[in-house]
Amino acid sequence: MKKIFFIILLASFAFVSCNDDLLNKKPLDQFSESDVWKDGALADGFILNIYGSVVRDMYANQQTDGWTDNSVVQDNGTALGLQQGSVSNEWDMGWNQYSKIRKCNLAIQKLTGNTSILPEKRDALIGEARLLRAMIYYDLVKKFGGVMLVDKVLTPNDSLQIPRSSETDVYSFIDDDIDEAAKLLPATAPQGRLTKAAAYALYTDVGLQQGNYDKVIAAASEIEKMSFTLDPNYKNIFNSFTGSTTSPEVIFLYETGQEKTTYLGTRMFWYVPNVENGTKLRADAVPQLNDAFLCWPGYWPSQELVDAYLFNEGGNAVQHKGIEFQGKPSRLMWKNRDLRFEQSIVRDSAMLKNSILTFRRGGNMHWTSNPLSTWGMPKTGYIFRKWMYENDFIYCDNKVTWAEPLWRLGKIYLNKAEAYGRKGEIENAVEYMNKTRTTHGGLPALVTTDAAEFWKYYKIERRVELMQENDRYWSLIRWAKAEKANSIQELDGYKLHGLDMNFDGLVNVIECPFTGQMRFDMPKRLLFPVPAWEVKANIKLVQNPGWE
């Protein structure tokens, strides 16, 4: 056990400043377990190690929108499989997170009642460990339903043949952790550290998924008492390190320094084409590029996503789908739209960095404009702009200081709107939905008391507001469960669409030739399978229905 502990401890020092005195105390291989839990700085380093494995690896840079109708996917086996329904119980969708849970349990055990560390510091560290454990279990319960609950450090004498607890019991366990974390965590903390607001933010997510709407409303109300405000510039929240780290809307974010991160380690790596002037771009493509775009693209915006951005017509927000513009000049599709459209998606004849991008045939971003291969070229007539640091050189090996907001006020407002909607309090639901719709979208407020109209526009609003923020897939699952649906039409029975315009820029919406049929088997796919090898290794595990 001591050897394992030393490995964990040594890894934690990667997160601790080289200026700290703790590095001058003794050689690293001489720190014992008792040393760590007697020293606030060493205990802090241990907790920061857990941050790395939970926040960085489970919450930041997640691409679950690529499992949905928001994206046409390229060269990504998991996302393509999920879109096309080829999942099996030989897949690992993240079941075994128990080494991370063990670290949380160890910290909680060693810090509880600890008199060697100042109480304020000790309590904050326990709060972080409790909330990080809740984050792990929340990720698990969304994916698998009931899982094995482990709330202590297991010893060699403990049986590892642990049965799955019920989904209800797992949510109850998460609730208890969040409750305790909210009591112990500080109101403010250094950037990237969990606070009371982060605990309440997680509460709103958890409450929606489990159907505890009063809890969502109460937790959101606690956040509203704090100093967060909607950022009037939606793009500012996502498209630069400075914007993300200074936005008044951000509740909790993941950030990493330039010395550790390139484009390859961020969301941007998956959205930037692989094309440049010269050997990779046709000499007759119009116009030639002023920038080199060299990443490893995996996701392109679908026409279905673009269709969700409403038009502002005479003081009314209305939806027009791309097919309605078939054969007409494409410029008509871009006029008077939700402000988030141009801030989130690059369309034909728009600027990205210093280049005008043209997605039509003969343009610089059509999939036929690379004479060597269609690989690396946009496949739908669009590129994601959201999360793009345009002021940095767009190249996969470029160093970049990166920040990714994981919870922000806009999402809290939408969570509260949904909770009110499920309770049938439509007037309150509309009020909270309108906050992001008007401030970020620049759209007229929705005025209605009709539940069906609210849900129609709420689902559109959530889709565009939280696009590429690891929300769409889980929202579609949640809505299907809450509405007792027999299918999820957005994920089943059709091919995603894109644009294939001629050189004159006339709209031509087509089934994208680079994607397959969407398929989502109900109710089987509401949960992922427990990996088959885990079931074989633990005779007390029961497989999810339909995955045997």
Coordinates of C-alpha atoms in Angstrom, one line a residue:
M1 CA 0.0 0.0 0.0
K2 CA 2.8 2.4 0.8
K3 CA 4.4 1.9 -2.6
I4 CA 1.1 2.8 -4.3
F5 CA 0.7 5.8 -2.1
F6 CA 4.2 7.1 -3.0
I7 CA 3.3 7.0 -6.7
I8 CA 0.2 9.0 -6.1
L9 CA 2.0 11.5 -4.0
L10 CA 4.9 12.1 -6.4
A11 CA 2.4 12.7 -9.2
S12 CA 0.8 15.4 -7.1
F13 CA 3.8 17.6 -7.2
A14 CA 3.2 18.4 -10.8
F15 CA 0.4 20.7 -9.6
V16 CA 2.4 22.5 -6.9
S17 CA 4.4 25.6 -7.5
C18 CA 8.2 25.2 -7.6
N19 CA 8.4 28.2 -5.3
D20 CA 6.8 26.5 -2.4
D21 CA 9.0 25.6 0.6
L22 CA 7.6 22.1 0.7
L23 CA 10.0 21.1 -2.1
N24 CA 13.0 22.0 0.1
K25 CA 12.1 19.8 3.1
K26 CA 13.6 16.5 2.1
P27 CA 14.0 14.2 -0.9
L28 CA 10.7 13.4 -2.5
D29 CA 11.1 9.6 -2.0
Q30 CA 11.3 10.2 1.8
F31 CA 7.8 11.6 2.3
S32 CA 5.7 9.2 4.3
E33 CA 2.0 9.0 4.5
S34 CA 2.1 10.6 7.9
D35 CA 4.1 13.5 6.5
V36 CA 1.5 14.4 4.0
W37 CA -1.5 14.5 6.4
K38 CA 0.5 16.6 8.9
D39 CA 1.3 19.3 6.3
G40 CA -1.3 21.6 4.7
A41 CA 0.8 22.2 1.6
L42 CA 1.4 18.5 1.0
A43 CA -2.2 17.6 1.6
D44 CA -3.1 20.4 -0.8
G45 CA -0.8 18.8 -3.4
F46 CA -2.6 15.5 -3.0
I47 CA -6.0 17.1 -3.6
L48 CA -4.7 18.9 -6.7
N49 CA -3.7 15.5 -8.1
I50 CA -7.3 14.4 -7.8
Y51 CA -8.3 17.6 -9.7
G52 CA -6.1 16.5 -12.6
S53 CA -7.7 13.1 -12.9
V54 CA -11.3 14.3 -12.4
V55 CA -11.6 17.8 -13.8
R56 CA -9.1 17.5 -16.6
D57 CA -9.8 13.9 -17.6
M58 CA -13.6 13.6 -17.0
Y59 CA -15.1 17.1 -17.4
A60 CA -12.8 19.2 -19.6
N61 CA -12.4 18.7 -23.4
Q62 CA -15.3 16.2 -23.6
Q63 CA -16.8 15.8 -27.0
T64 CA -20.2 14.3 -26.2
D65 CA -21.9 16.7 -28.7
G66 CA -20.2 14.5 -31.3
W67 CA -22.5 11.7 -30.1
T68 CA -25.5 13.7 -31.2
D69 CA -27.1 15.5 -34.1
N70 CA -25.0 18.6 -33.5
S71 CA -22.0 17.2 -35.4
V72 CA -20.9 15.3 -38.4
V73 CA -18.1 13.2 -37.2
Q74 CA -14.8 12.3 -38.9
D75 CA -12.3 9.7 -37.9
N76 CA -13.6 9.1 -34.4
G77 CA -14.6 5.5 -33.7
T78 CA -16.5 6.1 -30.4
A79 CA -18.5 9.0 -31.7
L80 CA -19.3 7.4 -35.0
G81 CA -20.3 4.2 -33.2
L82 CA -22.6 6.0 -30.9
Q83 CA -24.2 8.0 -33.7
Q84 CA -24.8 4.8 -35.8
G85 CA -25.7 2.5 -32.9
S86 CA -22.8 0.1 -33.1
V87 CA -22.1 0.1 -29.4
S88 CA -21.4 -3.2 -27.6
N89 CA -20.6 -4.5 -24.2
E90 CA -16.9 -4.8 -25.3
W91 CA -16.7 -1.0 -25.1
D92 CA -15.4 0.9 -22.1
M93 CA -17.3 4.1 -21.6
G94 CA -15.5 5.0 -18.4
W95 CA -16.8 2.4 -15.9
N96 CA -13.7 1.9 -13.8
Q97 CA -13.1 5.2 -12.0
Y98 CA -12.4 3.6 -8.6
S99 CA -8.7 4.6 -8.3
K100 CA -9.9 8.2 -8.4
I101 CA -12.6 7.4 -5.9
R102 CA -10.0 5.8 -3.7
K103 CA -8.0 9.0 -3.6
C104 CA -11.0 10.9 -2.6
N105 CA -11.8 8.4 0.1
L106 CA -8.2 8.5 1.4
A107 CA -8.2 12.3 1.6
I108 CA -11.6 12.4 3.4
Q109 CA -10.4 9.7 5.9
K110 CA -7.1 11.3 6.7
L111 CA -8.4 14.9 6.9
T112 CA -11.5 14.2 9.0
G113 CA -10.7 15.1 12.6
N114 CA -7.1 16.0 11.6
T115 CA -5.6 18.5 14.1
S116 CA -2.3 18.9 12.4
I117 CA -3.8 21.2 9.6
L118 CA -5.5 24.5 10.3
P119 CA -9.3 23.9 10.5
E120 CA -10.2 26.3 7.7
K121 CA -7.7 24.7 5.4
R122 CA -8.6 21.1 6.4
D123 CA -12.3 21.7 6.0
A124 CA -11.8 23.3 2.5
L125 CA -9.8 20.2 1.4
I126 CA -12.4 17.8 2.7
G127 CA -15.0 19.9 0.8
E128 CA -13.0 19.6 -2.4
A129 CA -12.6 15.8 -1.9
R130 CA -16.3 15.4 -1.3
L131 CA -17.3 17.4 -4.4
L132 CA -14.7 15.7 -6.6
R133 CA -16.1 12.3 -5.5
A134 CA -19.6 13.6 -6.3
M135 CA -18.4 14.6 -9.7
I136 CA -17.0 11.1 -10.4
Y137 CA -20.2 9.3 -9.3
Y138 CA -22.4 11.7 -11.2
D139 CA -20.5 10.9 -14.4
L140 CA -20.9 7.2 -13.6
V141 CA -24.6 7.3 -12.8
K142 CA -25.5 9.2 -15.9
K143 CA -23.7 6.6 -18.0
F144 CA -24.5 3.4 -16.3
G145 CA -27.3 3.9 -13.7
G146 CA -26.5 2.2 -10.4
V147 CA -22.8 1.5 -9.8
M148 CA -20.7 0.1 -7.0
L149 CA -20.7 2.6 -4.0
V150 CA -17.3 2.7 -2.2
D151 CA -17.2 5.2 0.6
K152 CA -14.0 4.1 2.4
V153 CA -10.5 3.1 1.7
L154 CA -10.6 -0.6 1.0
T155 CA -7.9 -2.8 2.5
P156 CA -6.5 -6.2 1.4
N157 CA -8.9 -7.8 3.7
D158 CA -12.0 -6.3 2.1
S159 CA -13.9 -8.1 -0.6
L160 CA -13.7 -6.5 -4.0
Q161 CA -16.8 -8.4 -5.1
I162 CA -19.1 -5.4 -4.6
P163 CA -22.6 -5.4 -6.1
R164 CA -24.1 -2.4 -7.8
S165 CA -26.3 -0.1 -5.7
S166 CA -29.5 1.2 -7.1
E167 CA -29.6 4.4 -9.2
T168 CA -31.6 6.1 -6.4
D169 CA -29.0 5.2 -3.8
V170 CA -26.2 6.5 -6.0
Y171 CA -28.0 9.8 -6.4
S172 CA -28.6 10.0 -2.7
F173 CA -24.9 9.4 -2.1
I174 CA -24.0 12.2 -4.5
D175 CA -26.5 14.5 -2.8
D176 CA -24.9 13.9 0.6
D177 CA -21.5 14.7 -0.8
I178 CA -22.7 17.9 -2.4
D179 CA -24.5 18.9 0.8
E180 CA -21.4 18.5 2.9
A181 CA -19.1 20.1 0.3
A182 CA -21.4 23.2 0.1
K183 CA -21.0 23.6 3.9
L184 CA -17.2 23.2 3.9
L185 CA -16.1 24.9 0.7
P186 CA -15.2 28.6 0.8
A187 CA -17.3 31.3 -1.0
T188 CA -14.2 32.3 -3.0
A189 CA -11.0 30.5 -3.9
P190 CA -8.1 30.7 -6.4
Q191 CA -9.1 30.3 -10.0
G192 CA -9.6 26.6 -10.8
R193 CA -10.5 25.6 -7.3
L194 CA -14.0 24.4 -6.2
T195 CA -16.2 26.8 -4.2
K196 CA -19.7 26.8 -2.7
A197 CA -21.0 28.1 -6.1
A198 CA -19.5 25.1 -7.9
A199 CA -21.3 22.8 -5.4
Y200 CA -24.6 24.4 -6.0
A201 CA -24.0 24.4 -9.8
L202 CA -23.4 20.6 -9.7
Y203 CA -26.6 20.3 -7.6
T204 CA -28.6 21.9 -10.5
D205 CA -27.2 19.4 -13.0
V206 CA -27.7 16.4 -10.7
G207 CA -31.2 17.5 -9.7
L208 CA -32.3 17.7 -13.4
Q209 CA -31.0 14.2 -14.2
Q210 CA -32.7 12.6 -11.2
G211 CA -35.9 14.6 -11.5
N212 CA -35.6 16.5 -8.2
Y213 CA -36.8 19.9 -9.5
D214 CA -37.2 21.6 -6.1
K215 CA -33.5 20.9 -5.5
V216 CA -32.5 22.5 -8.8
I217 CA -34.5 25.6 -8.1
A218 CA -33.1 26.0 -4.5
A219 CA -29.5 25.5 -5.6
A220 CA -29.9 27.9 -8.6
S221 CA -31.4 30.5 -6.2
E222 CA -28.3 30.2 -4.0
I223 CA -26.1 31.0 -7.0
E224 CA -28.3 34.0 -7.9
K225 CA -27.5 35.5 -4.5
M226 CA -23.8 35.6 -5.5
S227 CA -22.0 38.1 -7.7
F228 CA -22.2 36.2 -11.1
T229 CA -23.9 38.0 -14.0
L230 CA -24.5 37.0 -17.6
D231 CA -21.7 38.1 -19.9
P232 CA -23.2 40.4 -22.5
N233 CA -20.6 39.2 -25.0
Y234 CA -21.2 35.4 -25.5
K235 CA -18.1 34.9 -27.5
N236 CA -16.0 36.4 -24.7
I237 CA -16.8 33.4 -22.5
F238 CA -15.1 30.9 -24.8
N239 CA -12.8 32.3 -27.4
S240 CA -9.8 33.5 -25.4
F241 CA -8.0 32.7 -22.2
T242 CA -8.5 36.2 -20.9
G243 CA -12.2 36.2 -21.7
S244 CA -12.8 32.8 -20.0
T245 CA -10.8 33.7 -16.9
T246 CA -12.4 37.2 -16.5
S247 CA -16.0 36.6 -17.6
P248 CA -18.5 37.6 -14.8
E249 CA -20.5 34.5 -15.8
V250 CA -18.0 31.8 -15.1
I251 CA -18.6 29.8 -11.9
F252 CA -15.8 27.2 -12.3
L253 CA -13.3 26.5 -15.0
Y254 CA -10.4 24.2 -15.9
E255 CA -7.3 26.0 -16.9
T256 CA -3.8 24.9 -17.9
G257 CA -0.6 26.8 -18.6
Q258 CA 1.2 27.3 -21.9
E259 CA 4.2 25.3 -20.7
K260 CA 2.0 22.2 -20.7
T261 CA -0.5 22.7 -23.5
T262 CA -0.6 22.9 -27.3
Y263 CA -3.7 23.1 -29.5
L264 CA -3.5 19.3 -29.5
G265 CA -4.6 19.2 -25.9
T266 CA -7.6 21.5 -26.3
R267 CA -11.0 21.4 -28.0
M268 CA -9.6 23.5 -30.8
F269 CA -7.5 20.7 -32.1
W270 CA -10.8 18.8 -33.1
Y271 CA -12.4 21.8 -34.9
V272 CA -9.6 23.3 -37.1
P273 CA -9.2 22.0 -40.7
N274 CA -6.0 20.6 -42.0
V275 CA -5.3 22.7 -45.1
E276 CA -3.0 25.4 -46.3
N277 CA -1.8 27.2 -49.4
G278 CA 0.5 25.1 -51.5
T279 CA 0.4 21.3 -51.6
K280 CA -2.8 20.9 -49.6
L281 CA -5.0 23.5 -51.3
R282 CA -6.0 23.8 -55.0
A283 CA -4.2 26.7 -56.7
D284 CA -7.5 27.8 -58.2
A285 CA -9.4 27.8 -54.9
V286 CA -11.0 31.2 -54.3
P287 CA -9.7 33.0 -52.3
Q288 CA -6.4 31.6 -51.3
L289 CA -5.8 31.5 -47.5
N290 CA -3.9 34.0 -45.4
D291 CA -3.4 31.5 -42.6
A292 CA -2.3 27.9 -42.2
F293 CA -4.9 25.7 -40.6
L294 CA -3.2 22.5 -39.5
C295 CA -4.9 20.4 -36.9
W296 CA -6.7 17.0 -36.8
P297 CA -10.4 17.8 -37.4
G298 CA -13.0 15.4 -36.0
Y299 CA -16.3 17.4 -35.8
W300 CA -18.2 19.6 -38.2
P301 CA -21.4 21.5 -37.4
S302 CA -24.5 19.8 -38.9
Q303 CA -27.2 21.6 -40.8
E304 CA -29.5 20.3 -38.1
L305 CA -27.6 22.4 -35.5
V306 CA -27.5 25.5 -37.8
D307 CA -31.3 25.2 -38.2
A308 CA -31.7 25.7 -34.4
Y309 CA -30.4 29.3 -34.6
L310 CA -33.6 31.4 -34.8
F311 CA -34.3 34.5 -37.0
N312 CA -35.3 37.8 -35.6
E313 CA -38.2 38.9 -37.8
G314 CA -40.1 42.0 -36.9
G315 CA -39.7 41.5 -33.2
N316 CA -40.5 37.8 -33.3
A317 CA -38.1 34.9 -33.0
V318 CA -38.9 32.3 -35.7
Q319 CA -37.3 29.2 -37.0
H320 CA -36.4 28.7 -40.7
K321 CA -34.6 25.5 -41.7
G322 CA -32.0 25.5 -44.4
I323 CA -34.1 23.5 -46.8
E324 CA -36.5 26.5 -47.0
F325 CA -33.7 28.4 -48.7
Q326 CA -33.0 25.7 -51.3
G327 CA -31.8 27.3 -54.5
K328 CA -31.7 30.8 -53.1
P329 CA -28.6 33.0 -52.4
S330 CA -27.0 31.7 -49.2
R331 CA -26.6 35.3 -47.8
L332 CA -30.3 35.1 -46.9
M333 CA -29.5 32.3 -44.5
W334 CA -27.2 34.5 -42.4
K335 CA -29.3 37.6 -42.0
N336 CA -31.0 38.6 -38.7
R337 CA -30.1 35.4 -36.9
D338 CA -29.5 34.7 -33.3
L339 CA -26.3 36.6 -32.4
R340 CA -24.7 33.3 -31.2
F341 CA -24.8 31.9 -34.7
E342 CA -21.9 34.0 -36.1
Q343 CA -20.1 33.8 -32.7
S344 CA -20.3 30.0 -32.6
I345 CA -20.1 28.8 -36.3
V346 CA -18.1 29.9 -39.3
R347 CA -20.3 29.9 -42.5
D348 CA -19.5 30.6 -46.1
S349 CA -17.8 33.9 -46.8
A350 CA -17.1 34.6 -43.1
M351 CA -13.7 35.4 -41.6
L352 CA -11.7 33.1 -39.4
K353 CA -8.5 34.6 -38.2
N354 CA -7.2 36.5 -41.2
S355 CA -8.8 34.5 -43.9
I356 CA -12.2 34.6 -45.7
L357 CA -13.4 31.0 -45.8
T358 CA -15.5 29.8 -48.7
F359 CA -17.3 26.5 -48.3
R360 CA -18.8 26.4 -51.8
R361 CA -17.4 24.4 -54.7
G362 CA -14.3 26.1 -55.9
G363 CA -13.8 27.8 -52.5
N364 CA -11.0 27.2 -50.1
M365 CA -12.9 25.1 -47.7
H366 CA -15.0 22.8 -49.8
W367 CA -14.2 19.1 -49.4
T368 CA -13.0 19.0 -53.0
S369 CA -10.5 21.8 -52.6
N370 CA -7.7 19.6 -51.4
P371 CA -6.6 17.7 -54.5
L372 CA -4.9 15.0 -52.4
S373 CA -7.8 13.9 -50.1
T374 CA -11.1 15.0 -48.6
W375 CA -9.6 14.3 -45.2
G376 CA -9.0 17.4 -43.2
M377 CA -11.5 19.4 -45.1
P378 CA -14.9 20.6 -43.7
K379 CA -17.6 18.1 -44.5
T380 CA -20.8 20.1 -43.9
G381 CA -20.1 23.6 -45.2
Y382 CA -19.4 24.9 -41.7
I383 CA -16.7 25.0 -39.0
F384 CA -17.1 25.5 -35.3
R385 CA -15.9 28.9 -34.1
K386 CA -16.9 28.5 -30.5
W387 CA -13.8 27.7 -28.3
M388 CA -11.5 28.9 -31.1
Y389 CA -8.6 31.2 -29.9
E390 CA -8.4 33.1 -33.2
N391 CA -5.7 35.4 -32.0
D392 CA -3.3 32.4 -31.6
F393 CA -1.6 30.8 -34.6
I394 CA -3.9 27.9 -35.6
Y395 CA -1.5 25.0 -35.7
C396 CA -1.7 21.7 -33.8
D397 CA 1.7 22.1 -32.1
N398 CA 1.3 25.7 -31.2
K399 CA 1.7 26.4 -27.4
V400 CA -1.5 27.8 -25.9
T401 CA -2.7 28.9 -22.4
W402 CA -6.1 27.3 -22.2
A403 CA -9.2 27.8 -20.0
E404 CA -12.5 25.9 -20.3
P405 CA -15.5 27.1 -18.3
L406 CA -17.3 24.0 -16.9
W407 CA -20.2 25.8 -15.1
R408 CA -21.5 29.2 -15.8
L409 CA -24.5 31.3 -15.0
G410 CA -26.2 30.8 -18.4
K411 CA -26.5 27.1 -17.8
I412 CA -27.8 27.6 -14.2
Y413 CA -30.6 29.8 -15.6
L414 CA -31.5 27.2 -18.1
N415 CA -31.4 24.4 -15.5
K416 CA -33.8 26.5 -13.4
A417 CA -36.1 27.1 -16.4
E418 CA -36.3 23.4 -17.1
A419 CA -37.1 22.6 -13.4
Y420 CA -39.9 25.2 -13.4
G421 CA -41.1 23.8 -16.7
R422 CA -41.3 20.2 -15.3
K423 CA -43.2 21.5 -12.3
G424 CA -45.7 23.2 -14.6
E425 CA -44.8 26.7 -13.6
I426 CA -44.5 28.0 -17.1
E427 CA -44.4 31.7 -16.4
N428 CA -41.3 31.2 -14.2
A429 CA -39.8 28.8 -16.8
V430 CA -40.2 31.3 -19.6
E431 CA -38.7 34.1 -17.4
Y432 CA -35.5 32.1 -16.9
M433 CA -35.3 30.8 -20.4
N434 CA -35.5 34.4 -21.7
K435 CA -32.4 35.5 -19.8
T436 CA -29.9 33.8 -22.1
R437 CA -32.2 34.1 -25.2
T438 CA -32.3 37.9 -24.9
T439 CA -28.8 38.6 -23.5
H440 CA -26.7 36.2 -25.5
G441 CA -29.0 35.6 -28.5
G442 CA -30.2 39.2 -29.0
L443 CA -33.6 37.7 -29.6
P444 CA -37.0 39.0 -28.6
A445 CA -38.3 37.5 -25.3
L446 CA -40.7 34.7 -25.6
V447 CA -44.2 35.6 -24.3
T448 CA -46.4 32.6 -23.6
T449 CA -48.1 30.6 -21.0
D450 CA -48.5 27.6 -23.2
A451 CA -46.4 24.6 -22.0
A452 CA -46.0 23.2 -25.5
E453 CA -44.7 26.4 -26.9
F454 CA -42.3 26.8 -24.0
W455 CA -40.8 23.4 -24.4
K456 CA -40.4 23.9 -28.1
Y457 CA -38.4 27.1 -27.7
Y458 CA -36.6 26.0 -24.5
K459 CA -35.1 23.0 -26.2
I460 CA -33.9 25.2 -29.1
E461 CA -32.5 27.7 -26.6
R462 CA -30.6 25.1 -24.6
R463 CA -29.2 23.6 -27.8
V464 CA -27.6 26.8 -29.1
E465 CA -26.7 28.3 -25.7
L466 CA -24.8 25.1 -24.5
M467 CA -23.6 23.9 -27.9
Q468 CA -20.3 22.0 -27.5
E469 CA -20.5 22.2 -23.7
N470 CA -21.1 18.5 -23.0
D471 CA -24.8 18.9 -22.6
R472 CA -26.8 17.9 -25.7
Y473 CA -26.5 14.1 -25.3
W474 CA -27.5 14.1 -21.7
S475 CA -30.3 16.5 -22.2
L476 CA -31.9 14.3 -24.9
I477 CA -31.6 11.3 -22.6
R478 CA -33.1 13.3 -19.7
W479 CA -36.0 14.6 -21.8
A480 CA -36.8 11.1 -23.1
K481 CA -37.0 9.7 -19.6
A482 CA -39.0 12.6 -18.2
E483 CA -41.5 12.5 -21.1
K484 CA -41.6 8.6 -21.2
A485 CA -40.7 8.7 -24.9
N486 CA -40.5 5.6 -27.0
S487 CA -37.8 7.0 -29.1
I488 CA -35.3 9.9 -29.4
Q489 CA -36.1 11.2 -32.9
E490 CA -33.1 13.5 -33.0
L491 CA -30.8 10.5 -32.8
D492 CA -32.6 7.9 -34.9
G493 CA -33.5 7.0 -38.4
Y494 CA -31.9 9.6 -40.7
K495 CA -28.6 11.0 -42.0
L496 CA -27.3 14.3 -40.9
H497 CA -27.3 17.2 -43.4
G498 CA -24.8 19.8 -44.7
L499 CA -24.4 22.3 -47.5
D500 CA -22.9 21.6 -50.9
M501 CA -23.3 24.9 -52.7
N502 CA -22.2 25.8 -56.2
F503 CA -19.7 28.6 -56.9
D504 CA -22.5 31.1 -57.1
G505 CA -23.4 30.4 -53.5
L506 CA -26.9 29.1 -54.1
V507 CA -28.2 27.0 -51.2
N508 CA -28.0 23.2 -51.6
V509 CA -28.9 21.3 -48.5
I510 CA -27.9 17.6 -48.9
E511 CA -27.6 14.4 -46.8
C512 CA -24.0 14.6 -45.8
P513 CA -22.0 12.0 -47.8
F514 CA -19.5 11.6 -45.0
T515 CA -21.9 10.2 -42.3
G516 CA -24.1 7.2 -41.9
Q517 CA -27.6 6.5 -40.6
M518 CA -28.3 7.8 -37.1
R519 CA -29.5 5.0 -34.8
F520 CA -30.6 5.0 -31.2
D521 CA -32.1 1.8 -29.7
M522 CA -34.7 2.5 -27.0
P523 CA -34.7 1.8 -24.1
K524 CA -31.4 -0.1 -24.3
R525 CA -29.3 3.0 -25.1
L526 CA -30.6 5.1 -22.2
L527 CA -27.7 3.5 -20.4
F528 CA -24.3 2.3 -21.5
P529 CA -23.3 -1.3 -20.9
V530 CA -21.0 -2.4 -18.1
P531 CA -17.8 -3.6 -19.8
A532 CA -18.1 -7.4 -20.3
W533 CA -14.7 -8.0 -18.6
E534 CA -15.9 -6.2 -15.5
V535 CA -18.9 -8.4 -15.2
K536 CA -16.7 -11.5 -15.6
A537 CA -14.3 -10.2 -13.0
N538 CA -17.0 -9.5 -10.4
I539 CA -19.7 -12.1 -10.1
K540 CA -21.9 -9.7 -8.2
L541 CA -22.2 -7.3 -11.1
V542 CA -25.4 -7.3 -13.1
Q543 CA -25.3 -6.1 -16.7
N544 CA -27.7 -3.3 -17.9
P545 CA -30.8 -4.5 -19.7
G546 CA -30.3 -5.4 -23.4
W547 CA -26.5 -5.5 -23.1
E548 CA -26.1 -9.1 -22.0

